[in-house]
Coordinates of C-alpha atoms and ligand atoms in Angstrom, one line a residue:
X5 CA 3.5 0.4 -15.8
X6 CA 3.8 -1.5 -12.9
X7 CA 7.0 -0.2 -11.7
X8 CA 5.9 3.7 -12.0
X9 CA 2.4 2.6 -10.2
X10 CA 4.3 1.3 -7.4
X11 CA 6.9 3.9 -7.3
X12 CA 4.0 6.4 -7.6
X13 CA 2.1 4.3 -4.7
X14 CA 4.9 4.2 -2.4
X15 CA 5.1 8.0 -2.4
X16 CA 1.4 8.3 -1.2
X17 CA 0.6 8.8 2.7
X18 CA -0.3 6.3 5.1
X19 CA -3.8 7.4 5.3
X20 CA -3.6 5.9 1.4
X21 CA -2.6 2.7 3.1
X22 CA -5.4 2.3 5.9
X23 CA -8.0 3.2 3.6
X24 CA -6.9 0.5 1.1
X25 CA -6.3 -3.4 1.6
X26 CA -3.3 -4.7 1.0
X27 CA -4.7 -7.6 -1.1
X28 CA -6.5 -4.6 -3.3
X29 CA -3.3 -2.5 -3.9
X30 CA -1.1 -6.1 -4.9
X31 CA -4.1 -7.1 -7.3
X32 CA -4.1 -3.6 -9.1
X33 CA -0.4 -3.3 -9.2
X34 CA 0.0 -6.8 -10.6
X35 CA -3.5 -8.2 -12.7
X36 CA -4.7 -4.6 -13.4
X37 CA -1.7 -3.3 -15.0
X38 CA -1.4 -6.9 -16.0
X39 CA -4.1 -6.9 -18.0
X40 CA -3.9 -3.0 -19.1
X41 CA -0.6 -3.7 -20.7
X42 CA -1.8 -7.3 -22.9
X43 CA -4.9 -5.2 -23.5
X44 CA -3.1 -2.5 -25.2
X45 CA -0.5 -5.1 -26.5
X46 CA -3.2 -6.7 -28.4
X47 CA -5.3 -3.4 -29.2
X48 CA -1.4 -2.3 -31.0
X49 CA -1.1 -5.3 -32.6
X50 CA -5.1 -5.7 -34.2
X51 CA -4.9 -2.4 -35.7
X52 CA -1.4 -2.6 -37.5
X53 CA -1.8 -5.8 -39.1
X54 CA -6.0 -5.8 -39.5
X55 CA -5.7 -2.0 -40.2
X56 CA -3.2 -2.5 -43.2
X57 CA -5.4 -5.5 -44.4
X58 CA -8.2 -3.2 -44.7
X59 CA -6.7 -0.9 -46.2
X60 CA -4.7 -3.1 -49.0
X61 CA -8.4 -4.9 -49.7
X62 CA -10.5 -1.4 -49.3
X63 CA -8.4 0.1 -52.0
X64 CA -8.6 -3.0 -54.5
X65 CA -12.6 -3.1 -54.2
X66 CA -12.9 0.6 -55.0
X67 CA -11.1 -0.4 -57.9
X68 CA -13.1 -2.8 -58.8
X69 CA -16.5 -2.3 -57.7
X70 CA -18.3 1.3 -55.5
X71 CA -21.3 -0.1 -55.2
X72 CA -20.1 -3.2 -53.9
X73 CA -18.1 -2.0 -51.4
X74 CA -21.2 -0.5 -49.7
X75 CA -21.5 -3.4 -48.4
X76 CA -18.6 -4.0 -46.8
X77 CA -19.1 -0.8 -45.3
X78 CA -22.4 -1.6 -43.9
X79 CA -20.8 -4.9 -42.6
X80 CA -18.1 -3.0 -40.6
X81 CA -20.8 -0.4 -39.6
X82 CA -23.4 -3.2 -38.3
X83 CA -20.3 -4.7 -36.3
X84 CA -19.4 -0.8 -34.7
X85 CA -22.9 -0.2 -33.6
X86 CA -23.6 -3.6 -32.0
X87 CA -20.0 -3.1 -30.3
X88 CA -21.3 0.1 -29.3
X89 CA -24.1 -1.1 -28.0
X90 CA -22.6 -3.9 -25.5
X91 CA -19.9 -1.2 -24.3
X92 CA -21.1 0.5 -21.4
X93 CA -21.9 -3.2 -20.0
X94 CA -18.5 -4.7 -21.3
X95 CA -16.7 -1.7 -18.4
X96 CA -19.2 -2.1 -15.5
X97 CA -18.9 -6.5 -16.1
X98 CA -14.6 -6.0 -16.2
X99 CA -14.8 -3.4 -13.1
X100 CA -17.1 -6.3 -11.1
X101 CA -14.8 -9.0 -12.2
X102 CA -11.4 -7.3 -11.5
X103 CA -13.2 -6.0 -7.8
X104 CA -13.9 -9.5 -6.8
X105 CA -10.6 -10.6 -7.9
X106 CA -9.2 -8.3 -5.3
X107 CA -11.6 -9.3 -3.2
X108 CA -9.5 -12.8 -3.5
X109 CA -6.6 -11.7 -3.4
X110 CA -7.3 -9.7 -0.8
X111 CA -8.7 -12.8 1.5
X112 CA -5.7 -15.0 0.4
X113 CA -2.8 -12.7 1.4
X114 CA -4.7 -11.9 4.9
X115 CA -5.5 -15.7 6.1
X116 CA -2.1 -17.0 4.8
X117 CA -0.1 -14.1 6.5
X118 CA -2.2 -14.8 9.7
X119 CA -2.3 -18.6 9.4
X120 CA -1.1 -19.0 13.3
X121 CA -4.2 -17.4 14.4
X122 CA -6.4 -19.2 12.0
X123 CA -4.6 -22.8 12.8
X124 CA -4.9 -21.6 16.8
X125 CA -8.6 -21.6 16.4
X126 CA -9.0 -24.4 14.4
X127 CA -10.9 -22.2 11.4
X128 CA -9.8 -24.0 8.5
X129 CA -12.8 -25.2 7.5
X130 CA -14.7 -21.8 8.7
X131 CA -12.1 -20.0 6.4
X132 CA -12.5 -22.2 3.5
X133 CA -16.2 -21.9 3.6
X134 CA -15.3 -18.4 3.2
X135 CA -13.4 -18.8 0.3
X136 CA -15.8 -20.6 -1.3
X137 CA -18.6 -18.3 -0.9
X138 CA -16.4 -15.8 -2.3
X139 CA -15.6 -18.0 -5.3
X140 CA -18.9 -18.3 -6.0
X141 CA -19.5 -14.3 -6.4
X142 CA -16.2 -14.7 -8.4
X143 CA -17.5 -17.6 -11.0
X144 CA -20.9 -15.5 -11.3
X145 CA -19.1 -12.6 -12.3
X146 CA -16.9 -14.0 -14.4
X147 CA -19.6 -15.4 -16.2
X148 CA -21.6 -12.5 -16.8
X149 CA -18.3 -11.1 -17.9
X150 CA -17.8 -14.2 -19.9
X151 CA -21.5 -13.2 -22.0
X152 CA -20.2 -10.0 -22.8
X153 CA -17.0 -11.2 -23.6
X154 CA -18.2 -13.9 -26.0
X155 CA -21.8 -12.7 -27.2
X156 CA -19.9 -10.5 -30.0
X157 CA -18.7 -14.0 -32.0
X158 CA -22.1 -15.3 -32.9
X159 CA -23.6 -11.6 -33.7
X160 CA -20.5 -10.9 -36.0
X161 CA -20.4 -14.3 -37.7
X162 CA -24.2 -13.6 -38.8
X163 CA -23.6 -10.2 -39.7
X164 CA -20.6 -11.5 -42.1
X165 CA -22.8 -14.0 -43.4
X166 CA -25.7 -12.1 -44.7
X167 CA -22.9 -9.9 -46.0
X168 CA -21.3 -12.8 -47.7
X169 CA -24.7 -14.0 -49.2
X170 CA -25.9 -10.3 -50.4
X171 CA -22.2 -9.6 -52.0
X172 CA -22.8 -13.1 -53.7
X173 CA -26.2 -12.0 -55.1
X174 CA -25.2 -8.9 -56.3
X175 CA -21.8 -9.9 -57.7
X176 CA -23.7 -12.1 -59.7
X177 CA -26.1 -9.8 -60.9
X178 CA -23.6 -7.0 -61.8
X179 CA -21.5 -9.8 -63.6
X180 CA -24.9 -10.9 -65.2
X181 CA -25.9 -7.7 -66.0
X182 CA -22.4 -7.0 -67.7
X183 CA -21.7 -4.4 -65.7
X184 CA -18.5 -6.6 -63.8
X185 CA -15.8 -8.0 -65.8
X186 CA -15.1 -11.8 -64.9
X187 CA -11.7 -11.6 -63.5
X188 CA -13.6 -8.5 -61.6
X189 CA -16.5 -10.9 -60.7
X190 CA -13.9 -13.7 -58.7
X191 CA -11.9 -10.6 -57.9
X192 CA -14.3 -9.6 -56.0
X193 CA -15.9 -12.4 -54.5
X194 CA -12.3 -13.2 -53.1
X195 CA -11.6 -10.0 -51.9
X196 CA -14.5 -9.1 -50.4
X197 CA -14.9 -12.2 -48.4
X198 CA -11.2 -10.9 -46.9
X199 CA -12.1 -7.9 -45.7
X200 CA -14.7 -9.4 -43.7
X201 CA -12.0 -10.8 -41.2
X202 CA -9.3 -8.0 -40.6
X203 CA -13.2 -5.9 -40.5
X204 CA -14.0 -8.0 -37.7
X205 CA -10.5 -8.5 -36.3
X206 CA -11.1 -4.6 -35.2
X207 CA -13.9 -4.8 -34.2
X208 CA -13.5 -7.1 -31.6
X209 CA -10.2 -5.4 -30.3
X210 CA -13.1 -2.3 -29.4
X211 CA -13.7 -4.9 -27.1
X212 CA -10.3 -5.1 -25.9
X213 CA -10.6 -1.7 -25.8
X214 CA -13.6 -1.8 -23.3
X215 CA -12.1 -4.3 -21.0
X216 CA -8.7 -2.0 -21.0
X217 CA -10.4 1.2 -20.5
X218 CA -12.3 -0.5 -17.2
X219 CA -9.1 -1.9 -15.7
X220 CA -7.0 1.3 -16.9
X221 CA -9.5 3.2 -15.1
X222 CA -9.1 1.0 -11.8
X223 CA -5.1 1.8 -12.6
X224 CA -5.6 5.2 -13.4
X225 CA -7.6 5.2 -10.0
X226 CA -4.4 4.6 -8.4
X227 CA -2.1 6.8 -10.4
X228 CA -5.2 9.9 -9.6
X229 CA -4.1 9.9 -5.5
X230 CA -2.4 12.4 -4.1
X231 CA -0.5 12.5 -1.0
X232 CA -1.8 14.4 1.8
X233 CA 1.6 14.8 3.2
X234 CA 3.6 16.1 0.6
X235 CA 7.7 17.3 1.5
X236 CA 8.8 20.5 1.6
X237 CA 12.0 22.2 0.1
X238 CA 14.1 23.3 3.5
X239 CA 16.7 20.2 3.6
X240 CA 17.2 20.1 7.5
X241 CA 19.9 17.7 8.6
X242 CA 20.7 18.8 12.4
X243 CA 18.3 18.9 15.0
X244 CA 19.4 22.2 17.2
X245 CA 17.1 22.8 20.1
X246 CA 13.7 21.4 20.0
X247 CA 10.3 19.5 18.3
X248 CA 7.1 22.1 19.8
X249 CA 3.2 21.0 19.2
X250 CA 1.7 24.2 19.5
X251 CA -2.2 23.7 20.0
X252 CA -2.0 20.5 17.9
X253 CA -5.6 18.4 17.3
X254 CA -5.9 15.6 14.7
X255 CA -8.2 13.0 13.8
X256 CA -7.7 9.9 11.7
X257 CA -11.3 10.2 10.5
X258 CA -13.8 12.4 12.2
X259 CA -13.4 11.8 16.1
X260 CA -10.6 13.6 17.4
X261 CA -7.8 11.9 18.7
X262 CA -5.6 14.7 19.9
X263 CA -7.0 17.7 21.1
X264 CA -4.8 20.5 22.1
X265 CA -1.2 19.3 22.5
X266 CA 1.3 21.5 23.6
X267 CA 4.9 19.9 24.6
X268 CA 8.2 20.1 23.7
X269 CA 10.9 17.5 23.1
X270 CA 14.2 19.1 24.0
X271 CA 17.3 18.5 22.3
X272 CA 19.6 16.2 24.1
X273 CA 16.6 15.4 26.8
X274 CA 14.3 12.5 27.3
X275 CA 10.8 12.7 27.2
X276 CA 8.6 10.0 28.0
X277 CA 5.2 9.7 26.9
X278 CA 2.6 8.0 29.3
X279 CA -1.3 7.3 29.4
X280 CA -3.7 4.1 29.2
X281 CA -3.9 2.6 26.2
X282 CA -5.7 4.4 23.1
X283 CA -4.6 7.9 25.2
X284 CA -3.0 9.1 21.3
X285 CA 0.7 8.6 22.4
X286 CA 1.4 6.3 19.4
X287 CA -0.5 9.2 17.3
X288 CA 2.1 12.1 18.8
X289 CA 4.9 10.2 17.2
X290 CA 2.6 9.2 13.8
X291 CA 2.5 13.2 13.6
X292 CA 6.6 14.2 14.5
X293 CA 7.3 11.1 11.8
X294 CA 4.7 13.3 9.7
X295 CA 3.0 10.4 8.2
X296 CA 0.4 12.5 9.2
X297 CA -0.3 16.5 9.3
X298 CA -2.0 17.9 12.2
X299 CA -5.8 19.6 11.0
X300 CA -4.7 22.4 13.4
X301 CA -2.2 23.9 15.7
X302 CA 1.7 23.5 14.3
X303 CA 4.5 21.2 14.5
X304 CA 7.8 22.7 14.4
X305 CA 11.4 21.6 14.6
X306 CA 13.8 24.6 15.8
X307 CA 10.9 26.8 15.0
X308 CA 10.5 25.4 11.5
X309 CA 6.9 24.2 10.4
X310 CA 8.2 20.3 9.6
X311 CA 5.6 20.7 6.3
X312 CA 8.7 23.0 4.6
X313 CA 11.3 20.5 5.7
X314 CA 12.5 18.2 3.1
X315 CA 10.7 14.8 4.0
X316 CA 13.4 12.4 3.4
X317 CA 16.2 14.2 5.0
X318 CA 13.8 15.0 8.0
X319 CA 12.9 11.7 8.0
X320 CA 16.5 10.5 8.4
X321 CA 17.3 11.9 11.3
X322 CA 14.5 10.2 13.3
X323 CA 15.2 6.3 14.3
X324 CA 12.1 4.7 15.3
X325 CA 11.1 1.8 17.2
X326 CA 7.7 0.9 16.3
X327 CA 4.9 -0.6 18.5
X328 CA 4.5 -3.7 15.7
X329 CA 8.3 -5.4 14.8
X330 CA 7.7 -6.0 11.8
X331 CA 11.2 -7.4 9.7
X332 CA 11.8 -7.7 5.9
X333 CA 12.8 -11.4 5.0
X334 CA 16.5 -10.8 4.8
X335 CA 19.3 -11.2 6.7
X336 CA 19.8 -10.3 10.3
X337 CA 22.4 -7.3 8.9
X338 CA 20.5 -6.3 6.2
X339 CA 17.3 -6.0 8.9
X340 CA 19.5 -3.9 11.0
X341 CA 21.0 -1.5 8.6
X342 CA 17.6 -1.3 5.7
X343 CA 17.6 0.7 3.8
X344 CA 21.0 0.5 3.3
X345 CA 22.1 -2.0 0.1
X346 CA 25.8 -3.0 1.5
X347 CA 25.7 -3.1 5.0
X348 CA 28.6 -1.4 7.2
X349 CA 29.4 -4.6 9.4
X350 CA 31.1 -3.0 11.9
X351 CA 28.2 -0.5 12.5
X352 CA 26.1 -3.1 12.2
X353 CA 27.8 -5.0 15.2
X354 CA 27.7 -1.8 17.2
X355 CA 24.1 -1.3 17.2
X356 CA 23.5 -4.9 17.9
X357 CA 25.1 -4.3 20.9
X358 CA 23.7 -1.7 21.5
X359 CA 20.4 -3.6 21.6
X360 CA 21.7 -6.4 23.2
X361 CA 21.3 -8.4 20.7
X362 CA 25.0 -9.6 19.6
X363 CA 24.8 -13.1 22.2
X364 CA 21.5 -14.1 20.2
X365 CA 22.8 -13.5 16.8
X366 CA 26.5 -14.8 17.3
X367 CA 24.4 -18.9 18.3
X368 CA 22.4 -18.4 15.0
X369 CA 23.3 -20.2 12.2
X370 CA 25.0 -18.0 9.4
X371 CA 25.2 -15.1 12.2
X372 CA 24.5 -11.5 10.4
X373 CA 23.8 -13.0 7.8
X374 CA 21.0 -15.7 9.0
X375 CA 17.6 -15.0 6.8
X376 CA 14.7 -14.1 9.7
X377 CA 11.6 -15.2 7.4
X378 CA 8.5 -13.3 6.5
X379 CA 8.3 -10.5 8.8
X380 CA 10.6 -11.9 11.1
X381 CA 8.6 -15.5 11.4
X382 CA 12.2 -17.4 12.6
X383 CA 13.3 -15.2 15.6
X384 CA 11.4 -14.6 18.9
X385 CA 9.5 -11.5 19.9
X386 CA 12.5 -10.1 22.2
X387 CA 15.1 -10.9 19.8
X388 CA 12.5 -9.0 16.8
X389 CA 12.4 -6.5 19.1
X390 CA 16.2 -6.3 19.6
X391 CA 16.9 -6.6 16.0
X392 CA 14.4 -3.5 15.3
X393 CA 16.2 -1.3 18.4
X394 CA 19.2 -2.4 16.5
X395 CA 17.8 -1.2 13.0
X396 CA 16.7 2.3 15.0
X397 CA 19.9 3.2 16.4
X398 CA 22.3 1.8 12.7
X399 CA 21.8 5.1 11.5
X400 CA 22.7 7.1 14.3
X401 CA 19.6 9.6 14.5
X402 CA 19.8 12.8 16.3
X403 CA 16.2 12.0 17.5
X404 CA 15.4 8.4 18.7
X405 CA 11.4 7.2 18.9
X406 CA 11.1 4.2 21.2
X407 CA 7.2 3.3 21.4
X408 CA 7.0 -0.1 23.7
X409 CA 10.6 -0.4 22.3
X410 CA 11.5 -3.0 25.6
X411 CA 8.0 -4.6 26.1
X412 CA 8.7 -7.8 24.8
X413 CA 11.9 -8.3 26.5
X414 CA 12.5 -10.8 29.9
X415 CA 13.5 -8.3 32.8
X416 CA 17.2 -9.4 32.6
X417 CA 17.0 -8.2 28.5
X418 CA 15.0 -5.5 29.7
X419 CA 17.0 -3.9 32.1
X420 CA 20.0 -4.5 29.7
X421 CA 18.4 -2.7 26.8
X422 CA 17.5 0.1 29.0
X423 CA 20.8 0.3 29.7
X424 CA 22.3 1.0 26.4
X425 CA 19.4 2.7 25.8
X426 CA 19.9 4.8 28.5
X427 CA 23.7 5.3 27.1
X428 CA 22.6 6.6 23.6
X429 CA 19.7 8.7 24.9
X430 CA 23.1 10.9 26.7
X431 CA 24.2 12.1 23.2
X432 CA 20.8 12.2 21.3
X433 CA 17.3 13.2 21.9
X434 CA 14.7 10.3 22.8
X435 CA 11.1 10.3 22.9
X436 CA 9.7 7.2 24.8
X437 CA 6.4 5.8 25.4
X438 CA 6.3 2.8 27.8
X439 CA 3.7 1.1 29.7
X440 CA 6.4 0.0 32.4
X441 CA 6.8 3.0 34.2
X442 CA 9.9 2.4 35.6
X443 CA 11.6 2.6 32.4
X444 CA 10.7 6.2 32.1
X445 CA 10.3 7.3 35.3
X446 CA 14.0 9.1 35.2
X447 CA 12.7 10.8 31.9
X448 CA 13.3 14.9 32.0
X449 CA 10.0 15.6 31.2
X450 CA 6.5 13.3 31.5
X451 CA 3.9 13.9 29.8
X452 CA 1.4 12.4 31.1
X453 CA -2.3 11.6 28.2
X454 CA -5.6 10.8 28.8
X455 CA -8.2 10.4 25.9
X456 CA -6.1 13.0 23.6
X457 CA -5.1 15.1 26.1
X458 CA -2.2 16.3 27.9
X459 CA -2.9 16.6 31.3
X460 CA 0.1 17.3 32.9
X461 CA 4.0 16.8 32.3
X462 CA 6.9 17.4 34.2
X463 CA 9.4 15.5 36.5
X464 CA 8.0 12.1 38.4
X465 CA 8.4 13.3 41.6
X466 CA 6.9 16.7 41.0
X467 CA 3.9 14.4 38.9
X468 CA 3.3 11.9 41.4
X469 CA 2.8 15.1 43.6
X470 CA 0.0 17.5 41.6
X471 CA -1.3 14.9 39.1
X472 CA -3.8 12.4 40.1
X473 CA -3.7 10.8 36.9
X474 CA -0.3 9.9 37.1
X475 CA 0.0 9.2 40.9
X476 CA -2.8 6.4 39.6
X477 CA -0.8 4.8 37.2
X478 CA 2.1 5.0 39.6
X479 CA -0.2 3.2 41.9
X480 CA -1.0 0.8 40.4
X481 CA 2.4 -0.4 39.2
X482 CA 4.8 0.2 42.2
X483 CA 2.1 -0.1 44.9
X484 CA 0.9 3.5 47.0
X485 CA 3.8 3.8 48.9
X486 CA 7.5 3.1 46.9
X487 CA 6.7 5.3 44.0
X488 CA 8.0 8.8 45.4
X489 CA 11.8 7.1 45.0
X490 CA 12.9 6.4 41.6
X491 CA 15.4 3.5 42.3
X492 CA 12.6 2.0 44.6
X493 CA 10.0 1.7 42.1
X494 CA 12.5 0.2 39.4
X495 CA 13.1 -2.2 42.3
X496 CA 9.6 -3.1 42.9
X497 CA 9.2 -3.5 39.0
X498 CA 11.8 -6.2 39.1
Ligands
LIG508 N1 -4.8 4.4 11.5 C1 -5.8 4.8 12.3 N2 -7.1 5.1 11.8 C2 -8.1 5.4 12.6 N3 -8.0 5.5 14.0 C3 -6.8 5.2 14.6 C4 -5.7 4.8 13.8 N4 -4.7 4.5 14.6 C5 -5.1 4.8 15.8 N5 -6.4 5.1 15.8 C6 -7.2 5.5 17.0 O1 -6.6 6.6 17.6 C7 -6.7 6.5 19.0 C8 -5.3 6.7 19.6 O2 -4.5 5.6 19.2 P1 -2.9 5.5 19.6 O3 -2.4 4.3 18.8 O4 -2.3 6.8 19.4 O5 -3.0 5.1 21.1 P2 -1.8 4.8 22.1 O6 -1.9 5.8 23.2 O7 -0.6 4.6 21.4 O8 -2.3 3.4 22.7 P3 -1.5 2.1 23.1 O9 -0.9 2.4 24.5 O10 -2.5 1.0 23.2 O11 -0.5 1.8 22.1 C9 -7.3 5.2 19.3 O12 -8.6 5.4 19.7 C10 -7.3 4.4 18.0 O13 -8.5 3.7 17.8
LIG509 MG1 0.6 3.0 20.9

C-alpha cells in the first residue's frame, strides 16, 4: 500500500507538493497506510477465527435450545447498536489524532532539516516550547481518542454479563421445567457462555473497522488526486527549431504572475532571461519544464503544444540547473549522473569538467565516489553548485536551463564555469537567467521582465539603447558609462 501510494504520489504535479507539507505526505505514506494495513490485518484475522467460532457454537445451541439462543442474539445485537452508536465519533477522534500526528511530524522534519538556522538564532528552547505545545494538542487528542477506543470494554462486559445471568435463569428453569435434557442443561451453559467471546471479538474489530475507515479515508485522500499536468502521447526526442510562448499568463493561485509572454528560445541560440527579483523568470522555466500548464496562451516546441508531448521523454531532453542545489545523499557520481543506477564514469568525469568541478572532487576523500550528506550538507555552496551544473549537462540535453546556475561561485570559478558553459551552449540550446549581467550580456536574445511582463528583448547593445528598464539594470551594475561594450562591462564586473 505504501509503495503504490508513493508511486501514485510521485506522479502528481508540483502544485500537489506546495499545497501539502512534507511532514503531512511522510506521515500518511508511512503511519496512515501503517495503520490501514494492521487495521485490516486484524479486521481479516477477527472474522475468520471469531466468525468460525460463531458459527461452530451458533449451530450447536440451535440444536440444543431456540429459545435460548435468543439471547445470544440479543447479546450480539446490544453489542452492534452500541458499536453503532460510538461510530461516527470513533472516525472524526482517528481523523484528529492521525492530523496532529502530522502535525508532529510535520514540525520534526522541518526544524531538524533546518537546524543551522534554528542553532544560528539560538531558538532551541523557543522551538521546544513549540513542540510541547503541540504535544499537548497531541496527548488531548489522543485521549479523547483513547475514550472511544476503550469505552466499548466496560459496556460489552456488562452486556455479556446480564446475558450470562439471564441464560443462567432460564437454563435453569427450562431444565427445571423438564423441557432441557441435563447433558443439554451444562451443554448449554458451556456453550453459551463461548459464544459470548468470539460475539464480542467482532464486535470490537467494527471498531477496528472505524479507526481503518478514518485513516483509509486520509489514504484514500491521497490516492483521490489527480495531476494537473498529465503527459501526452507524441514521444518527442529532438528539439528542431524552437520553444514559442504565445500569449502565455499563469498564476500559482489567483494573482497573476505572468501576463502575456510572447518569446522564443531558438534552437542552437542563447537566451537570457533578466528582471529584479520576483519579475516571473524562474516561473518561465517552471512552465517549459511543464511542472506547470499555462491558464492561457500556448507553449509549444517545434510548433507542438508540449501538453501532447510525452512527459518523460520531453522532460529528458531538458537539463536544468535550479535556483535551490539541492543533492541526494549519495555519492559525488551518483549526484552527477541521478537518475542513472550505474553511473558512466567517464561521462561522469566529462561533465565534471565541464563544471569545473574535477580539482575539488579529485582532494576529496573517496573522489566520485565520496557520500555529500543530506542534501549536499558536506560540500560548499560553489562546489553544490558545480556538482548540480555537472548533473545538468551528464545527460547531454538538447536544451540546457541554467537559473542562477554560477551565483554561488568566486569570480575565478565563475568566469571558469562560464567558460565551459559558454562551450556547451555552441552545440545546444541554453536558456539563462542571471542576476550578473555580465554573464549574459553576450546572450542572442534578452528578454528583459518586469512584474510578469516582457518588456523588451533583443540584443544588449540594441536594449541598453530603446529599453530603460534594462539600461537601469545595466546601470547599476557596470556603472552609466562602460555598459555599451560587452568585454568592458565583464571587465568592470570583475
Ligand atoms: N510555488 C509558488 N506558489 C505561489 N507563488 C509563487 C510560487 N513560486 C513563485 N511564486 C510567486 O511568483 C512570483 C514570481 O516568482 P519567480 O520565482 O518566477 O521570480 P524570479 O523572477 O525567478 O525571482 P528571483 O530573481 O528572485 O529568482 C513571485 O511573486 C513569487 O512570490
Ligand atoms: Mg528565480
Amino acid at each position: 500500500m505504501q509503495a503504490s501510494l508513493f508511486s501514485h504520489v510521485i506522479d502528481l504535479s508540483l502544485d500537489f507538493f506546495s499545497r501539502n507539507r512534507t511532514g503531512e505526505l511522510i506521515s500518511r505514506l508511512d503511519k496512515d497506510t501503517d495503520a490501514v494495513v494492521y487495521g485490516l490485518e486484524a479486521i481479516v484475522r477477527t472474522i475468520v477465527v471469531s466468525g468460525v467460532l460463531v458459527l461452530m457454537y451458533g449451530f450447536l445451541l440451535l440444536k440444543t435450545s431456540l429459545r435460548l439462543s435468543l439471547f445470544v442474539v440479543l447479546a450480539a445485537l446490544a453489542q452492534y447498536i452500541f458499536i453503532q452508536l460510538i461510530k461516527k465519533p470513533t472516525q472524526r477522534r482517528v481523523r484528529e489524532q492521525f492530523g496532529i500526528q502530522a502535525q508532529v511530524t510535520s514540525y520534526l522534519q522541518e526544524v531538524i532539516s533546518n537546524i543551522r538556522v534554528v542553532k544560528s538564532f539560538a531558538a532551541e528552547d523557543y522551538e521546544s516550547s513549540r513542540l510541547q505545545r503541540l504535544s499537548k494538542q497531541a496527548i488531548l487528542a489522543v485521549f479523547r481518542f483513547g475514550f472511544f477506543k476503550n469505552v466499548d470494554e466496560p459496556v460489552t462486559f456488562i452486556i455479556n454479563s446480564l446475558v450470562n445471568v439471564m441464560v443462567l435463569l432460564f437454563a435453569a428453569n427450562e431444565f427445571i421445567s423438564g423441557r432441557l435434557s441435563t447433558t443439554g442443561f451444562f451443554l448449554y451453559l458451556y456453550v453459551g457462555r463461548s459464544i459470548l467471546d468470539p460475539i464480542t471479538s467482532i464486535a470490537r474489530s467494527f471498531k477496528v473497522v472505524q479507526t481503518t475507515v478514518a485513516t483509509s479515508e486520509r489514504v484514500q485522500e491521497f490516492f483521490d488526486e489527480r495531476a494537473l499536468v498529465t503527459s501526452g502521447d507524441l514521444v518527442k526526442e529532438h528539439f528542431e527549431d524552437e520553444i514559442r510562448f504565445d500569449n502565455v499568463s499563469f498564476a500559482y493561485g489567483i494573482e497573476k504572475v505572468l501576463r502575456n509572454i510572447n518569446l522564443s528560445i531558438h534552437k542552437g541560440q542563447m537566451t537570457a532571461l533578466v528582471g529584479e527579483s520576483g519579475a516571473g523568470k524562474s516561473t518561465i522555466t517552471d512552465l517549459i519544464l511543464r511542472f506547470y500548464d499555462p491558464q492561457s496562451g500556448q507553449i509549444t516546441i517545434d510548433g507542438v503544444d508540449l501538453r501532447s508531448l510525452d512527459l518523460p521523454a520531453y522532460r529528458r531532453m531538458i537539463g536544468v540547473v535550479s535556483q535551490d542545489n539541492i543533492l541526494f545523499n549519495s555519492s559525488v557520481a551518483h549526484n552527477i549522473a541521478y537518475p542513472d543506477d550505474v553511473p558512466d564514469m567517464a561521462r561522469v568525469r566529462q561533465a565534471a569538467q565541464i563544471a569545473n568541478a574535477t580539482e575539488f572532487i579529485d582532494k576529496l576523500t573517496d573522489r566520485y565516489d565520496s557520500l555529500v550528506g543530506d542534501r549536499g550538507v558536506l560540500l560548499s555552496g560553489g562546489q553544490k553548485q558545480r556538482i548540480t551544473i555537472a548533473r545538468a549537462v551528464y545527460h547531454q540535453p538538447r536544451i540546457l536551463i541554467l537559473d542562477e546556475a554560477t551565483s554561488a561561485l568566486d569570480t575565478e570559478s565563475e568566469r571558469q564555469v562560464q567558460e565551459a558553459i559558454d562551450n556547451i551552449i555552441k552545440d545546444t540550446t541554453a536558456l539563462v537567467i542571471a542576476h550578473r549581467l555580465s554573464t549574459v550580456i553576450h546572450a542572442d536574445n534578452i528578454v528583459v521582465m518586469e512584474a510578469g511582463r516582457v518588456v523588451d528583448q533583443g540584443k544588449h547593445t540594441k536594449l541598453y539603447e530603446r529599453c530603460k528598464e534594462y539600461k537601469h539594470f545595466c546601470d547599476l551594475q557596470f556603472g552609466a558609462a562602460s555598459s555599451f561594450n560587452p568585454r568592458e562591462a565583464q571587465g568592470a564586473q570583475g
